[in-house]
């Protein structure tokens, strides 16, 4: 089995915001995307597939983005998260989210960030959502569990039966560190081993550990099932690590990945790749149809990507947690843009991986 | 009049090869797809083999296509580089092993 060195500090890069980059502003990102010539608009592509206007089919997942602070600065991050970000969901919004969780039958609460565990009330959110009978997903960057103040996390996950979805772009060091920062791979392996030791990813324990892979580059993800088989074989062979499912997620041309595309002169080519790969079957299963995304300030969005582009839900629907109305939101029209091609390319992409077979 | 023999824009036009021989092209592409489908070997392994062969036959279209394909199928650059070394080793070894023929000839002709 391949030895892994002791945890060490990993590389952290300044966020777009810290660099005062123009693309730190959502309006600038929208403007850059709008200027890229594409063969057809996303609305036209949906219309050709008989899916326009796109409507929600219900709310099965309440996704809470509790803040943008993160101990990592991944190069593809659509949130532009990092240690220097200060946005955190305030108490009034947390309280209202808990009211919604406890008073509705939305079955799944999906907590993301930044590193969501850095929020001071993250533990309370998990505990109360679990007590309300919800499935709770934590989108974990793994390395957070190695920080001294957060070493309690693996055991807490297990005690609460949290569904852990963790990022690991590749089963080898080079790809993972290229995307997520030097040293992240080693720390991730250590964290995964600790989760495995508690029963995560092992058959029969009910403790679910899923992994997410984003391409380390400007190509589209490959076949999810085939990659999962390869990731399982290699992680077990190289590191003795087990997990449940692998989700492939396409890199979205938003925030830091948009910056990377611009900087390397690949934005037009990448968008063209997404547009050319439009798949009507993937479009029918996009996550915005059954997900409601809550921003740190309580604004409601169709997805985390629209959230980062500051495109709130349709103006005819309630737009904050404070005027939340399940019925009205469950059949809202989805707000679209050219970035949506990222979720409909090839086998599709969502927070739950591919959306078409 | 083309000023060069190779053009990267020709790669996505590969299908046009069927224009004057559609039945043959159809057979070729069906067989090609079947070859690369998951079987006793995984799609990823087949893609790495294709990448190595692309270097052995020095086809820039194939190198372009299978560099992308290998990445999509989960290989990383280190694995792909090793695959290219396999191709290079076979090419180099193929030259070198013929040296035994040379030595045989020299032995027969010499004193």
CSV table of C-alpha atoms in Angstrom, one decimal:
chain,number,residue,atom,x,y,z
A,1,UNK,CA,0.0,0.0,0.0
A,2,UNK,CA,1.3,3.5,-0.9
A,3,UNK,CA,2.5,5.4,2.2
A,4,UNK,CA,1.2,8.8,2.8
A,5,UNK,CA,3.2,11.5,4.5
A,6,UNK,CA,2.0,13.3,7.7
A,7,UNK,CA,-0.3,16.2,7.2
A,8,UNK,CA,1.4,19.4,6.2
A,9,UNK,CA,0.1,22.9,5.5
A,10,UNK,CA,-1.2,23.0,1.9
A,11,UNK,CA,-0.9,25.8,-0.6
A,12,UNK,CA,-3.4,28.6,-0.4
A,13,UNK,CA,-3.9,31.1,-3.1
A,14,UNK,CA,-5.6,34.6,-2.8
A,15,UNK,CA,-9.2,34.7,-3.9
A,16,UNK,CA,-10.4,36.8,-6.8
A,17,UNK,CA,-11.9,39.1,-4.2
A,18,UNK,CA,-8.6,39.5,-2.4
A,19,UNK,CA,-6.8,40.2,-5.7
A,20,UNK,CA,-9.5,42.8,-6.5
A,21,UNK,CA,-10.0,41.0,-9.8
A,22,UNK,CA,-12.9,42.4,-11.9
A,23,UNK,CA,-14.3,38.8,-12.1
A,24,UNK,CA,-14.8,38.9,-8.3
A,25,UNK,CA,-18.1,40.8,-9.1
A,26,UNK,CA,-21.0,38.6,-10.3
A,27,UNK,CA,-22.1,41.3,-12.7
A,28,UNK,CA,-18.8,41.2,-14.5
A,29,UNK,CA,-18.9,37.4,-14.7
A,30,UNK,CA,-22.4,37.6,-16.2
A,31,UNK,CA,-21.2,40.3,-18.7
A,32,UNK,CA,-18.2,38.2,-19.7
A,33,UNK,CA,-20.3,35.1,-20.3
A,34,UNK,CA,-22.9,37.1,-22.3
A,35,UNK,CA,-20.2,38.4,-24.6
A,36,UNK,CA,-19.1,34.9,-25.7
A,37,UNK,CA,-20.6,34.0,-29.1
A,38,UNK,CA,-22.3,30.6,-28.9
A,39,UNK,CA,-24.2,28.7,-31.6
A,40,UNK,CA,-27.5,29.0,-29.8
A,41,UNK,CA,-28.9,30.3,-26.5
A,42,UNK,CA,-29.6,27.9,-23.6
A,43,UNK,CA,-33.3,28.9,-23.9
A,44,UNK,CA,-33.3,27.9,-27.6
A,45,UNK,CA,-31.6,24.6,-26.7
A,46,UNK,CA,-34.3,23.9,-24.1
A,47,UNK,CA,-37.0,24.9,-26.5
A,48,UNK,CA,-35.7,22.5,-29.1
A,49,UNK,CA,-35.8,19.7,-26.5
A,50,UNK,CA,-39.4,20.7,-25.5
A,51,UNK,CA,-38.3,21.9,-22.0
A,52,UNK,CA,-38.8,25.6,-22.2
A,53,UNK,CA,-39.8,27.3,-20.0
A,54,UNK,CA,-38.0,25.1,-17.5
A,55,UNK,CA,-40.0,24.6,-14.3
A,56,UNK,CA,-39.2,23.2,-11.0
A,57,UNK,CA,-40.9,19.8,-10.3
A,58,UNK,CA,-40.9,20.2,-6.5
A,59,UNK,CA,-38.4,20.8,-3.7
A,60,UNK,CA,-36.7,17.6,-2.6
A,61,UNK,CA,-33.4,19.2,-1.6
A,62,UNK,CA,-32.9,22.4,0.5
A,63,UNK,CA,-29.3,23.4,-0.2
A,64,UNK,CA,-27.9,25.9,2.3
A,65,UNK,CA,-24.7,27.7,1.4
A,66,UNK,CA,-23.8,28.9,4.9
A,67,UNK,CA,-20.7,30.9,4.0
A,68,UNK,CA,-17.8,31.4,1.6
A,69,UNK,CA,-14.9,30.9,4.1
A,70,UNK,CA,-12.8,27.9,3.3
A,71,UNK,CA,-9.4,26.6,4.3
A,72,UNK,CA,-8.7,25.7,0.6
A,73,UNK,CA,-8.6,27.8,-2.6
A,74,UNK,CA,-9.3,25.3,-5.4
A,75,UNK,CA,-8.5,26.6,-8.8
A,76,UNK,CA,-11.9,25.7,-10.3
A,77,UNK,CA,-14.0,27.0,-7.4
A,78,UNK,CA,-17.2,28.6,-8.6
A,79,UNK,CA,-17.7,30.2,-5.1
A,80,UNK,CA,-14.3,32.0,-5.1
A,81,UNK,CA,-14.1,30.6,-1.5
A,82,UNK,CA,-11.0,30.9,0.6
A,83,UNK,CA,-9.7,31.8,4.0
A,84,UNK,CA,-10.0,35.5,3.4
A,85,UNK,CA,-13.8,35.4,2.7
A,86,UNK,CA,-15.9,36.6,5.6
A,87,UNK,CA,-19.5,36.0,4.4
A,88,UNK,CA,-21.3,33.8,7.0
A,89,UNK,CA,-25.0,33.1,7.3
A,90,UNK,CA,-26.3,35.4,10.1
A,91,UNK,CA,-28.3,34.0,13.0
A,92,UNK,CA,-31.6,35.4,11.7
A,93,UNK,CA,-31.2,33.4,8.4
A,94,UNK,CA,-30.0,30.3,10.2
A,95,UNK,CA,-33.1,30.5,12.5
A,96,UNK,CA,-35.4,30.9,9.6
A,97,UNK,CA,-33.8,28.0,7.7
A,98,UNK,CA,-34.3,25.8,10.8
A,99,UNK,CA,-37.9,26.8,10.9
A,100,UNK,CA,-38.3,25.8,7.2
A,101,UNK,CA,-36.5,22.5,7.8
A,102,UNK,CA,-38.6,21.7,10.8
A,103,UNK,CA,-42.0,22.7,9.4
A,104,UNK,CA,-41.9,21.3,5.9
A,105,UNK,CA,-41.5,17.8,4.5
A,106,UNK,CA,-38.5,18.6,2.3
A,107,UNK,CA,-36.6,15.4,2.8
A,108,UNK,CA,-33.0,16.4,2.2
A,109,UNK,CA,-30.9,19.2,3.7
A,110,UNK,CA,-27.6,19.7,1.7
A,111,UNK,CA,-25.1,22.0,3.5
A,112,UNK,CA,-22.4,23.6,1.5
A,113,UNK,CA,-20.0,26.6,1.4
A,114,UNK,CA,-17.0,27.4,1.5
A,115,UNK,CA,-16.2,24.8,4.1
A,116,UNK,CA,-19.6,24.7,5.7
A,117,UNK,CA,-18.2,23.2,9.0
A,118,UNK,CA,-16.5,26.6,9.6
A,119,UNK,CA,-19.9,28.2,10.3
A,120,UNK,CA,-20.4,28.5,14.1
A,121,UNK,CA,-23.9,27.0,14.0
A,122,UNK,CA,-23.1,24.2,11.5
A,123,UNK,CA,-23.3,21.6,14.2
A,124,UNK,CA,-26.7,22.9,15.4
A,125,UNK,CA,-28.0,22.9,11.8
A,126,UNK,CA,-27.0,19.2,11.4
A,127,UNK,CA,-28.3,18.1,14.7
A,128,UNK,CA,-31.7,19.8,14.4
A,129,UNK,CA,-32.1,18.7,10.7
A,130,UNK,CA,-31.3,15.1,11.7
A,131,UNK,CA,-33.7,15.3,14.7
A,132,UNK,CA,-36.4,16.5,12.2
A,133,UNK,CA,-35.8,13.3,10.3
A,134,UNK,CA,-34.0,14.8,7.3
A,135,UNK,CA,-31.2,13.3,5.3
A,136,UNK,CA,-28.3,15.7,5.9
A,137,UNK,CA,-25.6,16.0,3.3
A,138,UNK,CA,-22.3,17.7,4.2
A,139,UNK,CA,-20.2,18.8,1.3
A,140,UNK,CA,-16.8,18.3,2.9
A,141,UNK,CA,-13.4,19.3,1.5
A,142,UNK,CA,-11.8,16.5,3.7
A,143,UNK,CA,-8.8,18.6,4.8
A,144,UNK,CA,-11.0,20.6,7.2
A,145,UNK,CA,-11.2,17.4,9.4
A,146,UNK,CA,-7.5,17.6,10.0
A,147,UNK,CA,-7.5,21.1,11.5
A,148,UNK,CA,-7.1,20.9,15.3
A,149,UNK,CA,-10.5,22.6,16.1
A,150,UNK,CA,-12.3,20.3,13.6
A,151,UNK,CA,-10.8,16.9,14.4
A,152,UNK,CA,-14.2,16.1,16.0
A,153,UNK,CA,-15.9,16.0,12.6
A,154,UNK,CA,-15.5,12.4,11.5
A,155,UNK,CA,-16.9,11.1,14.8
A,156,UNK,CA,-19.7,13.7,14.7
A,157,UNK,CA,-20.6,12.8,11.1
A,158,UNK,CA,-20.9,9.1,12.2
A,159,UNK,CA,-22.9,9.8,15.3
A,160,UNK,CA,-25.4,12.0,13.4
A,161,UNK,CA,-25.5,9.7,10.3
A,162,UNK,CA,-24.5,12.6,8.0
A,163,UNK,CA,-24.2,11.7,4.3
A,164,UNK,CA,-20.7,12.9,3.5
A,165,UNK,CA,-20.0,14.0,0.0
A,166,UNK,CA,-16.3,14.8,-0.4
A,167,UNK,CA,-14.2,16.2,-3.2
A,168,UNK,CA,-11.4,14.2,-4.7
A,169,UNK,CA,-10.7,15.1,-8.3
A,170,UNK,CA,-8.3,12.2,-8.8
A,171,UNK,CA,-7.0,9.1,-7.0
A,172,UNK,CA,-3.5,10.2,-7.6
A,173,UNK,CA,-1.7,13.1,-6.1
A,174,UNK,CA,-0.8,15.2,-9.1
A,175,UNK,CA,-4.3,15.8,-10.4
A,176,UNK,CA,-5.7,16.5,-7.0
A,177,UNK,CA,-3.0,18.9,-5.9
A,178,UNK,CA,-3.0,20.7,-9.2
A,179,UNK,CA,-6.7,21.5,-8.7
A,180,UNK,CA,-7.0,21.8,-4.9
A,181,UNK,CA,-3.6,22.9,-3.8
A,182,UNK,CA,-0.2,21.3,-2.9
A,183,UNK,CA,-0.5,18.9,0.0
A,184,UNK,CA,-4.3,18.5,-0.3
A,185,UNK,CA,-4.1,15.0,-1.7
A,186,UNK,CA,-2.1,13.6,1.3
A,187,UNK,CA,-4.4,15.3,3.8
A,188,UNK,CA,-7.5,14.0,1.9
A,189,UNK,CA,-6.2,10.4,2.0
A,190,UNK,CA,-5.6,10.7,5.8
A,191,UNK,CA,-9.1,12.1,6.2
A,192,UNK,CA,-10.7,9.4,4.1
A,193,UNK,CA,-8.9,6.7,6.1
A,194,UNK,CA,-10.3,8.2,9.3
A,195,UNK,CA,-13.8,8.1,7.8
A,196,UNK,CA,-13.3,4.5,6.7
A,197,UNK,CA,-12.2,3.6,10.2
A,198,UNK,CA,-15.5,4.8,11.5
A,199,UNK,CA,-17.4,2.7,9.0
A,200,UNK,CA,-17.9,5.4,6.3
A,201,UNK,CA,-18.0,3.9,2.8
A,202,UNK,CA,-18.1,0.3,4.2
A,203,UNK,CA,-20.9,-2.0,3.3
A,204,UNK,CA,-23.6,-2.5,5.9
A,205,UNK,CA,-22.8,0.4,8.1
A,206,UNK,CA,-25.4,2.8,6.6
A,207,UNK,CA,-22.7,5.5,6.7
A,208,UNK,CA,-22.5,7.0,3.2
A,209,UNK,CA,-19.3,8.4,1.8
A,210,UNK,CA,-19.5,9.6,-1.8
A,211,UNK,CA,-16.8,11.3,-3.7
A,212,UNK,CA,-16.9,14.1,-6.3
A,213,UNK,CA,-14.5,14.5,-9.2
A,214,UNK,CA,-14.3,17.6,-11.3
A,215,UNK,CA,-12.0,17.4,-14.4
A,216,UNK,CA,-8.6,18.8,-13.7
A,217,UNK,CA,-8.7,20.9,-16.9
A,218,UNK,CA,-11.1,22.1,-19.6
A,219,UNK,CA,-12.3,18.7,-20.7
A,220,UNK,CA,-15.7,17.2,-19.9
A,221,UNK,CA,-16.0,14.4,-17.3
A,222,UNK,CA,-16.0,10.8,-18.6
A,223,UNK,CA,-18.6,8.1,-18.0
A,224,UNK,CA,-19.5,8.3,-14.3
A,225,UNK,CA,-19.9,4.5,-13.8
A,226,UNK,CA,-16.7,3.7,-15.5
A,227,UNK,CA,-14.8,6.3,-13.5
A,228,UNK,CA,-16.4,5.1,-10.3
A,229,UNK,CA,-15.1,1.6,-10.9
A,230,UNK,CA,-11.6,2.9,-11.6
A,231,UNK,CA,-11.6,5.2,-8.6
A,232,UNK,CA,-12.8,2.3,-6.4
A,233,UNK,CA,-10.2,-0.1,-7.7
A,234,UNK,CA,-7.3,2.4,-7.5
A,235,UNK,CA,-8.1,3.9,-4.1
A,236,UNK,CA,-8.4,0.5,-2.6
A,237,UNK,CA,-5.2,-0.8,-4.3
A,238,UNK,CA,-3.1,2.3,-3.5
A,239,UNK,CA,-4.5,3.5,-0.2
A,240,UNK,CA,-6.9,0.9,1.2
A,241,UNK,CA,-9.7,3.4,0.9
A,242,UNK,CA,-13.4,2.5,0.2
A,243,UNK,CA,-16.3,4.8,-0.7
A,244,UNK,CA,-19.9,4.4,-1.9
A,245,UNK,CA,-20.4,6.4,-5.2
A,246,UNK,CA,-18.5,8.7,-7.4
A,247,UNK,CA,-20.2,11.8,-8.8
A,248,UNK,CA,-18.8,13.5,-11.9
A,249,UNK,CA,-19.3,17.3,-12.0
A,250,UNK,CA,-18.5,19.5,-14.9
A,251,UNK,CA,-16.4,22.6,-14.2
A,252,UNK,CA,-18.7,25.6,-14.4
A,253,UNK,CA,-17.4,28.8,-16.1
A,254,UNK,CA,-18.0,30.9,-13.0
A,255,UNK,CA,-15.6,32.7,-10.6
A,256,UNK,CA,-12.2,31.1,-10.4
A,257,UNK,CA,-12.7,28.6,-13.3
A,258,UNK,CA,-14.0,31.5,-15.4
A,259,UNK,CA,-10.9,33.5,-14.5
A,260,UNK,CA,-8.7,30.5,-15.5
A,261,UNK,CA,-10.5,30.2,-18.8
A,262,UNK,CA,-10.1,33.9,-19.5
A,263,UNK,CA,-6.5,33.9,-18.5
A,264,UNK,CA,-5.6,31.0,-20.7
A,265,UNK,CA,-7.7,32.2,-23.7
A,266,UNK,CA,-9.9,29.1,-23.6
A,267,UNK,CA,-13.3,30.6,-22.6
A,268,UNK,CA,-14.8,30.6,-26.1
A,269,UNK,CA,-13.6,27.1,-26.8
A,270,UNK,CA,-14.8,25.7,-23.5
A,271,UNK,CA,-18.3,27.2,-23.8
A,272,UNK,CA,-18.5,25.9,-27.4
A,273,UNK,CA,-17.6,22.4,-26.0
A,274,UNK,CA,-20.4,22.7,-23.5
A,275,UNK,CA,-22.9,24.0,-26.1
A,276,UNK,CA,-22.0,21.3,-28.6
A,277,UNK,CA,-22.4,18.6,-26.0
A,278,UNK,CA,-26.0,19.7,-25.0
A,279,UNK,CA,-27.9,16.6,-24.1
A,280,UNK,CA,-31.7,16.9,-23.9
A,281,UNK,CA,-31.9,13.8,-21.5
A,282,UNK,CA,-29.4,15.5,-19.2
A,283,UNK,CA,-31.4,18.8,-19.4
A,284,UNK,CA,-34.6,17.0,-18.2
A,285,UNK,CA,-32.8,15.9,-15.0
A,286,UNK,CA,-31.1,19.1,-14.0
A,287,UNK,CA,-30.9,19.6,-10.3
A,288,UNK,CA,-32.5,23.1,-10.2
A,289,UNK,CA,-35.8,21.3,-10.8
A,290,UNK,CA,-35.8,19.6,-7.4
A,291,UNK,CA,-33.5,21.8,-5.4
A,292,UNK,CA,-33.8,25.2,-3.7
A,293,UNK,CA,-30.5,27.0,-3.0
A,294,UNK,CA,-30.3,29.4,0.0
A,295,UNK,CA,-27.5,32.0,0.0
A,296,UNK,CA,-25.7,33.1,3.1
A,297,UNK,CA,-27.8,36.2,3.4
A,298,UNK,CA,-31.1,34.3,3.0
A,299,UNK,CA,-31.7,35.0,-0.7
A,300,UNK,CA,-33.2,32.1,-2.7
A,301,UNK,CA,-31.7,30.7,-5.9
A,302,UNK,CA,-32.4,27.9,-8.3
A,303,UNK,CA,-28.9,26.5,-7.7
A,304,UNK,CA,-25.5,27.3,-6.2
A,305,UNK,CA,-24.2,28.4,-9.6
A,306,UNK,CA,-27.0,31.0,-10.0
A,307,UNK,CA,-26.2,32.0,-6.5
A,308,UNK,CA,-22.7,32.9,-7.3
A,309,UNK,CA,-23.8,34.8,-10.4
A,310,UNK,CA,-26.4,36.6,-8.2
A,311,UNK,CA,-29.3,35.4,-10.2
A,312,UNK,CA,-32.1,34.9,-7.6
A,313,UNK,CA,-35.2,32.9,-8.3
A,314,UNK,CA,-37.8,34.2,-10.7
A,315,UNK,CA,-39.3,37.5,-9.5
A,316,UNK,CA,-42.8,36.0,-9.4
A,317,UNK,CA,-41.7,33.6,-6.6
A,318,UNK,CA,-40.7,34.5,-3.0
A,319,UNK,CA,-37.0,35.5,-3.1
A,320,UNK,CA,-35.8,35.2,0.5
A,321,UNK,CA,-36.2,32.6,3.3
A,322,UNK,CA,-38.2,35.2,5.1
A,323,UNK,CA,-41.1,35.0,2.6
A,324,UNK,CA,-40.6,31.3,1.9
A,325,UNK,CA,-43.7,29.7,0.3
A,326,UNK,CA,-43.2,26.1,-0.5
A,327,UNK,CA,-46.1,25.9,-3.0
A,328,UNK,CA,-45.1,29.0,-4.9
A,329,UNK,CA,-41.4,27.9,-5.0
A,330,UNK,CA,-42.1,24.3,-5.9
A,331,UNK,CA,-43.5,25.2,-9.4
A,332,UNK,CA,-41.3,28.3,-10.1
A,333,UNK,CA,-39.8,29.0,-13.5
A,334,UNK,CA,-36.0,28.4,-13.5
A,335,UNK,CA,-33.7,31.4,-14.2
A,336,UNK,CA,-31.4,30.5,-17.0
A,337,UNK,CA,-28.1,31.7,-18.5
A,338,UNK,CA,-25.3,30.5,-20.8
A,339,UNK,CA,-23.6,28.9,-17.8
A,340,UNK,CA,-26.5,26.4,-17.7
A,341,UNK,CA,-24.9,24.5,-20.6
A,342,UNK,CA,-22.4,23.3,-17.9
A,343,UNK,CA,-25.2,21.1,-16.4
A,344,UNK,CA,-26.5,19.7,-19.6
A,345,UNK,CA,-23.3,18.8,-21.4
A,346,UNK,CA,-22.7,15.1,-22.2
A,347,UNK,CA,-24.1,12.9,-19.4
A,348,UNK,CA,-25.1,16.1,-17.5
A,349,UNK,CA,-23.8,17.4,-14.2
A,350,UNK,CA,-25.3,18.2,-10.8
A,351,UNK,CA,-24.5,18.2,-7.2
A,352,UNK,CA,-25.6,14.5,-7.4
A,353,UNK,CA,-23.4,13.8,-10.4
A,354,UNK,CA,-24.4,12.9,-13.9
A,355,UNK,CA,-28.1,13.4,-14.7
A,356,UNK,CA,-28.4,11.1,-17.8
A,357,UNK,CA,-27.3,7.5,-18.2
B,1,UNK,CA,-4.2,25.1,-52.3
B,2,UNK,CA,-3.2,23.9,-48.9
B,3,UNK,CA,0.1,25.2,-47.5
B,4,UNK,CA,0.5,22.4,-45.0
B,5,UNK,CA,-0.4,18.7,-44.8
B,6,UNK,CA,-1.9,18.6,-41.3
B,7,UNK,CA,-4.8,20.8,-40.1
B,8,UNK,CA,-6.3,20.4,-36.6
B,9,UNK,CA,-9.7,21.4,-38.0
B,10,UNK,CA,-9.7,18.2,-40.1
B,11,UNK,CA,-10.1,16.0,-36.9
B,12,UNK,CA,-13.8,16.8,-36.3
B,13,UNK,CA,-14.4,16.3,-40.1
B,14,UNK,CA,-13.3,12.7,-39.9
B,15,UNK,CA,-16.8,11.5,-40.6
B,16,UNK,CA,-16.7,13.1,-44.1
B,17,UNK,CA,-14.5,10.2,-45.1
B,18,UNK,CA,-17.8,8.4,-45.7
B,19,UNK,CA,-18.9,10.7,-48.5
B,20,UNK,CA,-17.9,8.6,-51.4
B,21,UNK,CA,-17.8,5.2,-49.7
B,22,UNK,CA,-20.7,5.4,-47.1
B,23,UNK,CA,-21.0,1.6,-46.6
B,24,UNK,CA,-17.3,1.2,-45.9
B,25,UNK,CA,-17.2,4.2,-43.5
B,26,UNK,CA,-20.3,2.9,-41.7
B,27,UNK,CA,-18.7,-0.5,-41.2
B,28,UNK,CA,-15.4,1.1,-40.1
B,29,UNK,CA,-17.0,3.5,-37.5
B,30,UNK,CA,-19.3,0.8,-36.1
B,31,UNK,CA,-16.3,-1.5,-35.7
B,32,UNK,CA,-14.3,1.4,-34.3
B,33,UNK,CA,-16.9,2.1,-31.6
B,34,UNK,CA,-17.2,-1.6,-30.8
B,35,UNK,CA,-13.4,-1.8,-30.3
B,36,UNK,CA,-13.4,1.0,-27.8
B,37,UNK,CA,-16.4,-0.2,-25.8
B,38,UNK,CA,-15.8,-1.6,-22.4
B,39,UNK,CA,-15.0,-5.3,-22.7
B,40,UNK,CA,-12.3,-7.5,-21.1
B,41,UNK,CA,-10.3,-4.2,-21.0
B,42,UNK,CA,-11.8,-1.0,-19.6
B,43,UNK,CA,-12.5,2.0,-21.8
B,44,UNK,CA,-9.7,3.8,-19.9
B,45,UNK,CA,-7.2,1.0,-20.6
B,46,UNK,CA,-8.1,1.0,-24.3
B,47,UNK,CA,-7.8,4.7,-24.5
B,48,UNK,CA,-4.2,4.5,-23.0
B,49,UNK,CA,-3.3,1.8,-25.6
B,50,UNK,CA,-4.7,4.1,-28.3
B,51,UNK,CA,-2.6,7.0,-27.1
B,52,UNK,CA,0.5,4.8,-27.1
B,53,UNK,CA,-0.2,3.5,-30.6
B,54,UNK,CA,-0.9,7.1,-31.8
B,55,UNK,CA,2.6,8.0,-30.8
B,56,UNK,CA,4.0,4.8,-32.4
B,57,UNK,CA,2.3,5.7,-35.7
B,58,UNK,CA,2.9,9.4,-35.1
B,59,UNK,CA,-0.6,10.5,-36.0
B,60,UNK,CA,-1.2,14.1,-34.7
B,61,UNK,CA,-5.0,13.6,-35.0
B,62,UNK,CA,-4.9,10.5,-32.9
B,63,UNK,CA,-2.6,12.2,-30.3
B,64,UNK,CA,-5.0,15.1,-30.1
B,65,UNK,CA,-8.1,12.9,-29.8
B,66,UNK,CA,-6.6,10.4,-27.3
B,67,UNK,CA,-4.9,13.0,-25.1
B,68,UNK,CA,-8.4,14.4,-24.5
B,69,UNK,CA,-10.0,10.9,-24.3
B,70,UNK,CA,-7.5,9.6,-21.8
B,71,UNK,CA,-8.1,12.6,-19.5
B,72,UNK,CA,-11.8,12.2,-19.7
B,73,UNK,CA,-11.6,8.6,-18.9
B,74,UNK,CA,-9.7,9.3,-15.7
B,75,UNK,CA,-6.0,8.9,-16.6
B,76,UNK,CA,-3.6,11.6,-15.5
B,77,UNK,CA,-0.6,13.0,-17.3
B,78,UNK,CA,1.9,10.8,-15.5
B,79,UNK,CA,0.0,7.7,-16.6
B,80,UNK,CA,-0.3,9.0,-20.2
B,81,UNK,CA,3.5,9.8,-20.2
B,82,UNK,CA,4.2,6.3,-19.1
B,83,UNK,CA,2.0,5.0,-22.0
B,84,UNK,CA,4.0,7.0,-24.5
B,85,UNK,CA,7.3,5.6,-23.0
B,86,UNK,CA,5.8,2.1,-23.7
B,87,UNK,CA,5.3,3.1,-27.3
B,88,UNK,CA,8.8,4.6,-27.5
B,89,UNK,CA,10.4,1.5,-25.8
B,90,UNK,CA,8.7,-0.8,-28.3
B,91,UNK,CA,9.8,1.4,-31.2
B,92,UNK,CA,13.4,1.6,-29.9
B,93,UNK,CA,13.5,-2.1,-29.0
B,94,UNK,CA,12.2,-3.0,-32.4
B,95,UNK,CA,15.1,-1.2,-34.0
B,96,UNK,CA,17.6,-2.6,-31.5
B,97,UNK,CA,16.5,-6.2,-31.7
B,98,UNK,CA,17.2,-6.2,-35.4
B,99,UNK,CA,20.8,-5.6,-34.4
B,100,UNK,CA,20.9,-9.4,-33.8
B,101,UNK,CA,20.2,-9.8,-37.6
B,102,UNK,CA,23.0,-7.4,-38.3
B,103,UNK,CA,25.3,-9.4,-36.0
B,104,UNK,CA,24.3,-12.6,-37.8
B,105,UNK,CA,25.1,-11.1,-41.2
B,106,UNK,CA,28.4,-9.7,-40.0
B,107,UNK,CA,29.3,-13.1,-38.4
B,108,UNK,CA,28.5,-14.9,-41.7
B,109,UNK,CA,30.4,-12.4,-43.8
B,110,UNK,CA,33.4,-11.8,-41.5
B,111,UNK,CA,36.4,-13.9,-40.8
